Coordinates of C-alpha atoms in Angstrom, one line a residue:
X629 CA 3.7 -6.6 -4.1
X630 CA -0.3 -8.0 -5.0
X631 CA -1.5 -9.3 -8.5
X632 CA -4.0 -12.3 -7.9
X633 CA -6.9 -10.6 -8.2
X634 CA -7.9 -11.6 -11.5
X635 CA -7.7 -15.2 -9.9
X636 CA -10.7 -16.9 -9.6
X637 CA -10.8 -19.1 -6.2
X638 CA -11.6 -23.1 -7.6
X639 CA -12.5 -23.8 -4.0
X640 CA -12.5 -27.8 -3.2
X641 CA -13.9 -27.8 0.0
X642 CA -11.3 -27.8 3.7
X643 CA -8.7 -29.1 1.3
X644 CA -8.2 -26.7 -1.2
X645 CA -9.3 -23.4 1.3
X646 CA -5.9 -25.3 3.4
X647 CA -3.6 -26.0 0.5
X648 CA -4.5 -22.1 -0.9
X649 CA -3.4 -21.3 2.8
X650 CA -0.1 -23.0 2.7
X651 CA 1.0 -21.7 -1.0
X652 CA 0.2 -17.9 0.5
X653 CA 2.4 -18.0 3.3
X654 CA 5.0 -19.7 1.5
X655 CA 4.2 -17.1 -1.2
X656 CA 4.6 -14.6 1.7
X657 CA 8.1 -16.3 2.7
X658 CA 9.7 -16.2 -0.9
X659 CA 8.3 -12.7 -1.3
X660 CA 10.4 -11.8 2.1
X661 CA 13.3 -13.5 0.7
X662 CA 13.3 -11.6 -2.3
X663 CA 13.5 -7.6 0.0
X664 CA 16.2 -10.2 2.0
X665 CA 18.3 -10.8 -0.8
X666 CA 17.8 -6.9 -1.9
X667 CA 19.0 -5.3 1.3
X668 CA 21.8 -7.7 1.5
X669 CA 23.4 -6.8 -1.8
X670 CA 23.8 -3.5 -0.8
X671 CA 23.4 0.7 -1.7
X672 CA 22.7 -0.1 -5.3
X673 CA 20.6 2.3 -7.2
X674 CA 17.0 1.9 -7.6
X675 CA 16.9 1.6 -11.0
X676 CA 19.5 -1.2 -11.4
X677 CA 17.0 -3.0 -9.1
X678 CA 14.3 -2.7 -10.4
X679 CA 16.1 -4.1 -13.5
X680 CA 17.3 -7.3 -12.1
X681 CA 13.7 -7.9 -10.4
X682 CA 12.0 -7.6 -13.3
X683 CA 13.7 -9.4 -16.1
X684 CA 14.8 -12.4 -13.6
X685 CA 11.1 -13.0 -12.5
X686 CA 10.3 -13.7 -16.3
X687 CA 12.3 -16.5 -16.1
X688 CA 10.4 -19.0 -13.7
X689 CA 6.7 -17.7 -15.2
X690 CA 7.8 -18.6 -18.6
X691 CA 8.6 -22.2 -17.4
X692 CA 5.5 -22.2 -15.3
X693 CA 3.6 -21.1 -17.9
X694 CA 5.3 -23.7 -20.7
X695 CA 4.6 -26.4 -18.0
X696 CA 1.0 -25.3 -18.0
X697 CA 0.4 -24.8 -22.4
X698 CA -0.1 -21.2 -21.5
X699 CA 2.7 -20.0 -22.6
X700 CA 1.8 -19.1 -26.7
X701 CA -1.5 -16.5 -25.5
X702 CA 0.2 -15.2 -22.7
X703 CA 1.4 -12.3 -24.1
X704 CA -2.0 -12.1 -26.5
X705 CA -3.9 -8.7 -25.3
X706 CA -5.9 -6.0 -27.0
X707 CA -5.5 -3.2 -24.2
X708 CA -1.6 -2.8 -25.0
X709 CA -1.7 0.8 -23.2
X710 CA -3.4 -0.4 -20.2
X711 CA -0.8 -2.9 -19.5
X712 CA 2.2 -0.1 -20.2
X713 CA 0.1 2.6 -18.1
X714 CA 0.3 -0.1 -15.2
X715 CA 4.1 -0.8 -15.7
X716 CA 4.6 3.3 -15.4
X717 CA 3.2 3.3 -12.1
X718 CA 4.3 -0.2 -10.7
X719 CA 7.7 0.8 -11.9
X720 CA 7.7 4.2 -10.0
X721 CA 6.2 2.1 -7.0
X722 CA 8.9 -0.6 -7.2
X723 CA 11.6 1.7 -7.0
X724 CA 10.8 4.1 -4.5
X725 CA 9.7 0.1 -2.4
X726 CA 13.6 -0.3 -3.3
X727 CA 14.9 2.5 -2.2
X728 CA 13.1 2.5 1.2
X729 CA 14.4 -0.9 1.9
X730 CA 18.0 -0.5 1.2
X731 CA 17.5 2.5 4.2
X732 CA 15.3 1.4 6.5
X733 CA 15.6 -1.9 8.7
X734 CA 14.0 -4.6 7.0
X735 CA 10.6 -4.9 9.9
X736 CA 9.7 -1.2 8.9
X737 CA 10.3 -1.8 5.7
X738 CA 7.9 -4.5 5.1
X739 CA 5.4 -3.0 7.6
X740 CA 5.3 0.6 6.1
X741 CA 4.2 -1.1 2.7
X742 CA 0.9 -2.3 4.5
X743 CA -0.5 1.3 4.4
X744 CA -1.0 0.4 0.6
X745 CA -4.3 -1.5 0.5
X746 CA -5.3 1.2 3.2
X747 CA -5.2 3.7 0.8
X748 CA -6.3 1.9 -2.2
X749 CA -9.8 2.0 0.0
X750 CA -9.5 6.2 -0.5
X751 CA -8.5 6.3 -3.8
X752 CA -11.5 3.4 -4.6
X753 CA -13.5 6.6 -3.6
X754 CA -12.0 9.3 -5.0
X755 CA -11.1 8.1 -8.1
X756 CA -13.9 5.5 -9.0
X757 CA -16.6 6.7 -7.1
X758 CA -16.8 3.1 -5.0
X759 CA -19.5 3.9 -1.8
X760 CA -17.2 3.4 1.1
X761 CA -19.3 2.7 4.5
X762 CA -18.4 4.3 7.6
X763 CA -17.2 1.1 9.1
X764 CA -14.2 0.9 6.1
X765 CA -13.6 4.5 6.5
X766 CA -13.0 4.2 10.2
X767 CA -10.5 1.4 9.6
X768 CA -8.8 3.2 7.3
X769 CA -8.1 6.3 9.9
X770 CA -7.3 4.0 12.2
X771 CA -4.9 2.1 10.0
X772 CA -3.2 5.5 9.1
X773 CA -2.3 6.1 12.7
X774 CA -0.6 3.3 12.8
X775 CA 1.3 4.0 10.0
X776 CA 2.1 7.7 12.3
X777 CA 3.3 5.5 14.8
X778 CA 5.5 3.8 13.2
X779 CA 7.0 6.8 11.0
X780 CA 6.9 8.9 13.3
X781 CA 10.3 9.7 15.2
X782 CA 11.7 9.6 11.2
X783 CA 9.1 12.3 10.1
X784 CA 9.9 14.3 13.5
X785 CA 13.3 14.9 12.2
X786 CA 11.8 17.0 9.4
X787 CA 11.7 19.9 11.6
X788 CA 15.5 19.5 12.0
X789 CA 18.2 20.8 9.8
X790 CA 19.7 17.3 9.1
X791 CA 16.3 15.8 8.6
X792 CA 16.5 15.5 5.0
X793 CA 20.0 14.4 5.1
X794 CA 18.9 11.5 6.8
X795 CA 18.4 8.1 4.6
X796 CA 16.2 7.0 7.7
X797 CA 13.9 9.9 7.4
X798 CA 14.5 9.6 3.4
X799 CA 13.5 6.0 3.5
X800 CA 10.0 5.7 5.1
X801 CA 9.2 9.3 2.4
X802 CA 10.0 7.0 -0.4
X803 CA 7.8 3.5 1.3
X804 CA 5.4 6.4 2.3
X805 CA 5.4 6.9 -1.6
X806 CA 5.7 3.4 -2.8
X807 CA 2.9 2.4 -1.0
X808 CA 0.7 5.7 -2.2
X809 CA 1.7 5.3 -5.6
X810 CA 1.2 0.9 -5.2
X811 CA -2.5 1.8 -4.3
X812 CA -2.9 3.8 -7.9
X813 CA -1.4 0.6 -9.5
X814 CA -3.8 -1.7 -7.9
X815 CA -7.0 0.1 -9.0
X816 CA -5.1 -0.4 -12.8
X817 CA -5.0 -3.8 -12.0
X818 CA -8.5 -3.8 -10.7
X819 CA -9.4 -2.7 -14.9
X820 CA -7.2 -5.4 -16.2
X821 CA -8.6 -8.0 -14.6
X822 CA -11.8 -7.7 -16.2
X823 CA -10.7 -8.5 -19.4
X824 CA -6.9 -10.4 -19.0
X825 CA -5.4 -13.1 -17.7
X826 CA -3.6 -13.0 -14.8
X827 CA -0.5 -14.6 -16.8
X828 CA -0.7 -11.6 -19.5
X829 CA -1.0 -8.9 -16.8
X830 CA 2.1 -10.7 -14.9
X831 CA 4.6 -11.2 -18.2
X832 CA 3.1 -7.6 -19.3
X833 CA 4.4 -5.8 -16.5
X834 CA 7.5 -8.0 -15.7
X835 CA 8.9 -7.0 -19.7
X836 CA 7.5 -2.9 -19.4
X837 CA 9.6 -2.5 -15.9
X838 CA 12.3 -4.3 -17.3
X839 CA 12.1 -2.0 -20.5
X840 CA 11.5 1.1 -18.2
X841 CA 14.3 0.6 -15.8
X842 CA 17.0 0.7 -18.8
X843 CA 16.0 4.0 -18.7
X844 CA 17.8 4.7 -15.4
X845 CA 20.8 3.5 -16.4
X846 CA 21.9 7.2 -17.3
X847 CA 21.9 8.0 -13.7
X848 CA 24.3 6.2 -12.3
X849 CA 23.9 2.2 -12.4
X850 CA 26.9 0.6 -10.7
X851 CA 29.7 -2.3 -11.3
X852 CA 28.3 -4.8 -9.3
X853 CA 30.7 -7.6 -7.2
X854 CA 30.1 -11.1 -7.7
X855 CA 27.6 -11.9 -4.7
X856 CA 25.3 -8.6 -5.6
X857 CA 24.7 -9.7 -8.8
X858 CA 24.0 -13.1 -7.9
X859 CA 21.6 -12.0 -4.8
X860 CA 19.8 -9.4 -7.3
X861 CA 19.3 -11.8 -9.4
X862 CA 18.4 -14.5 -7.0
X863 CA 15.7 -11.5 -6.4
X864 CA 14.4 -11.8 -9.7
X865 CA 13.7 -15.8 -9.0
X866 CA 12.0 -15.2 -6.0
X867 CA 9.6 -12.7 -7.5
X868 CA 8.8 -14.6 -10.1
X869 CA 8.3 -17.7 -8.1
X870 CA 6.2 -15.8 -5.4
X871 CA 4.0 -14.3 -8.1
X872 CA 3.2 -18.3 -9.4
X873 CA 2.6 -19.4 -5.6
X874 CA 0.3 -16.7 -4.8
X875 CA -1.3 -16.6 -7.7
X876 CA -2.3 -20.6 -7.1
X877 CA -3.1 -19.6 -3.3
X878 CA -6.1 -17.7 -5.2
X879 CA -6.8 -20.3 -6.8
X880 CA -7.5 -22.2 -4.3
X881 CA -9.2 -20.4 -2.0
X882 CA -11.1 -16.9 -1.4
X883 CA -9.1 -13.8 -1.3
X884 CA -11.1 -12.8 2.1
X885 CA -9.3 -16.1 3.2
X886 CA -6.3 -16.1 1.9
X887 CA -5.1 -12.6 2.3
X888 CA -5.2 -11.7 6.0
X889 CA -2.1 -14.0 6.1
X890 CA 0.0 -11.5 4.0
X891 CA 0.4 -10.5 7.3
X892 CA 2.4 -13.0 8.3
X893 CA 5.6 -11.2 6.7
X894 CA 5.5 -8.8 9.6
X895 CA 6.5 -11.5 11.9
X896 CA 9.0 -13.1 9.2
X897 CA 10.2 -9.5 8.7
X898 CA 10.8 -8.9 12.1
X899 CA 12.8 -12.7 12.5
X900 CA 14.9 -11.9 9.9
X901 CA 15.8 -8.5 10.3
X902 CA 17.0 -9.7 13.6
X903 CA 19.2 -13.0 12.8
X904 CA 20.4 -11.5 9.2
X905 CA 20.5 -7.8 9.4
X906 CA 20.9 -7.2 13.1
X907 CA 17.8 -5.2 13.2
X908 CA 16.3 -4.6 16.5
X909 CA 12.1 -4.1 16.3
X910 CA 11.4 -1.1 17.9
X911 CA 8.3 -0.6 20.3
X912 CA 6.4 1.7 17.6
X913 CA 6.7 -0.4 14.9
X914 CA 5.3 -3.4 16.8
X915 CA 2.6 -1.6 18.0
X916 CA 2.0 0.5 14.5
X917 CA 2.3 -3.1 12.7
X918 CA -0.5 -4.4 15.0
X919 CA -2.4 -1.3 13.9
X920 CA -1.8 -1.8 11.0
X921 CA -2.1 -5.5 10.6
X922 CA -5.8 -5.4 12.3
X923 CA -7.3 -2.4 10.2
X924 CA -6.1 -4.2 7.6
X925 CA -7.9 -7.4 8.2
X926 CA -11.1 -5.7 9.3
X927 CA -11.1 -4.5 5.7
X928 CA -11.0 -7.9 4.4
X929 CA -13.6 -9.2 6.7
X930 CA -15.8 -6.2 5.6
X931 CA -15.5 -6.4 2.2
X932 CA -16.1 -10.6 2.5
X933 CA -19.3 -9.3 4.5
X934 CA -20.5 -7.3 1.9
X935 CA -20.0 -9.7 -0.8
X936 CA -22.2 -12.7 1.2
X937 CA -24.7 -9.8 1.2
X938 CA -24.3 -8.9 -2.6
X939 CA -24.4 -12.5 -3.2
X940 CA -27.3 -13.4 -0.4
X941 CA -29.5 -10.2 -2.3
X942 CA -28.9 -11.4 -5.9
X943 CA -30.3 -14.8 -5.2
X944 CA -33.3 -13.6 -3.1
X945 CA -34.0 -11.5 -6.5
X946 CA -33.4 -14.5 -8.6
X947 CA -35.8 -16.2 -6.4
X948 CA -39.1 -13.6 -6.1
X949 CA -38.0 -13.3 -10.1

């Protein structure tokens, strides 16, 4: 869920850090409409999801992008294996995301995903050697036992003989997953960016999932009634229209100020869940979602920390130079 990073923030002073703001919580809100729309069609396989999200979202980023005169070097890139390696793993993310939601109630859903940029902070050190301070590593354990928290009487049933009969317990394995396997896409992401376009890395992976999830149809796609297919592919739309809106939240101001309020789809989450779905919140996953939720934005504070230090030390050099 997570591809501005190769935005560059055109910061306009209180007016553009307030209008980047407002396009990522509504970015946030279409984003939640889109797992809404997914849960309410249904038990349909993964796959077949996957599918629909994919090839719908193309739709409103190619009229964006014609809008814009992006549209003809969009798809223009000379790292064509990068960009397929990335669809791999987001696919394999996406649908195990998928599968967890169409299981779980839609709060612990959404809430279980936030371990993701949690764990991309472990894998920035194991896999890329990134120095992670002892402040970021502490948020990180701390952000894991929230995740515990709010897992936990799902993984407890492990030890039972029906546990893995149990599309609960099955469920928060498979976000438990997703958001593990998320992380690994973001770091892909993280080389993209220093060569693409946010638009090419968008339409790239949008086309390889849709591609990739044809493959699934082997195991078992279904006939699909009238309002599924309609709210799968309503899906589509809103993924596609979230990616533009927070992609233009970047835009328009800093990531270490725009993405704490990705947050804000814990309380929208929990709102809906309750009105559409009948979900009731439980105690852990409000307090492992307020875990969560602050380890997370500690991160982001740290990292914007580090950066006025990065930037602070290259002038002083630029300066004595």
């Amino acid at each position: 869920m997570t591809s501005g990073a190769g935005a560059q923030a055109e910061t306009t002073g209180g007016h553009g850090t307030l209008r980047g703001i407002v396009l990522k919580i509504v970015s946030v809100a279409v984003f939640v409409g889109m797992q809404t729309c997914i849960k309410a069609a249904g038990d349909v396989p993964a796959g077949q999801i996957v599918f629909f999200r994919s090839f719908f979202a193309i739709f409103p980023i190619i009229v964006f992008l014609t809008l814009k005169g992006h549209l003809a070097t969009a798809f223009v890139t000379k790292r064509p294996f990068n960009h397929v390696a990335r669809g791999v793993v987001g696919v394999g993310a996406m649908g195990l995301g998928f599968f967890a939601l169409t299981r779980l109630p839609l709060p612990e859903a959404i809430t279980l995903n936030y371990a993701q940029p949690l764990l991309v902070v472990v894998f920035s050190s194991v896999f890329l050697g990134e120095t992670i301070r002892v402040y970021r590593w502490s948020a990180v354990a701390i952000g894991l036992i929230g995740v515990l928290v709010i897992s936990w009487p799902e993984l407890t049933l492990l030890n039972s003989d029906e546990g893995l009969d149990d599309q609960e317990v099955l469920g928060v394995m498979a976000a438990l997953a997703a958001a593990a396997i998320s992380a690994v896409a973001m770091l892909l992401v993280r080389n993209l960016v220093q060569t693409e376009k946010t638009a090419t890395i968008v339409l790239w992976f949008s086309s390889t999932a849709s591609v990739l999830s044809l493959l699934t149809l082997p195991f078992g796609w279904q006939s699909l009634t009238p309002i599924q297919a309609t709210l799968l592919i309503l899906a589509g739309f809103c993924g596609g229209l979230g990616q533009i809106l927070m992609t233009a939240a970047y835009r328009h101001a800093e990531a270490s100020v725009v993405a704490p309020f990705e947050y804000t789809s814990m309380i929208l989450g929990v709102v809906v869940g309750y009105f559409v779905f009948g979900d009731v919140t439980s105690p852990g996953t409000l307090v492992g979602g307020v875990i969560v939720v602050a380890a997370g934005i500690f991160i982001i504070w740290r990292e914007r920390q580090l950066g006025l230090e990065r930037t602070r030390t290259r002038k002083a050099a630029l300066t004595q130079g």
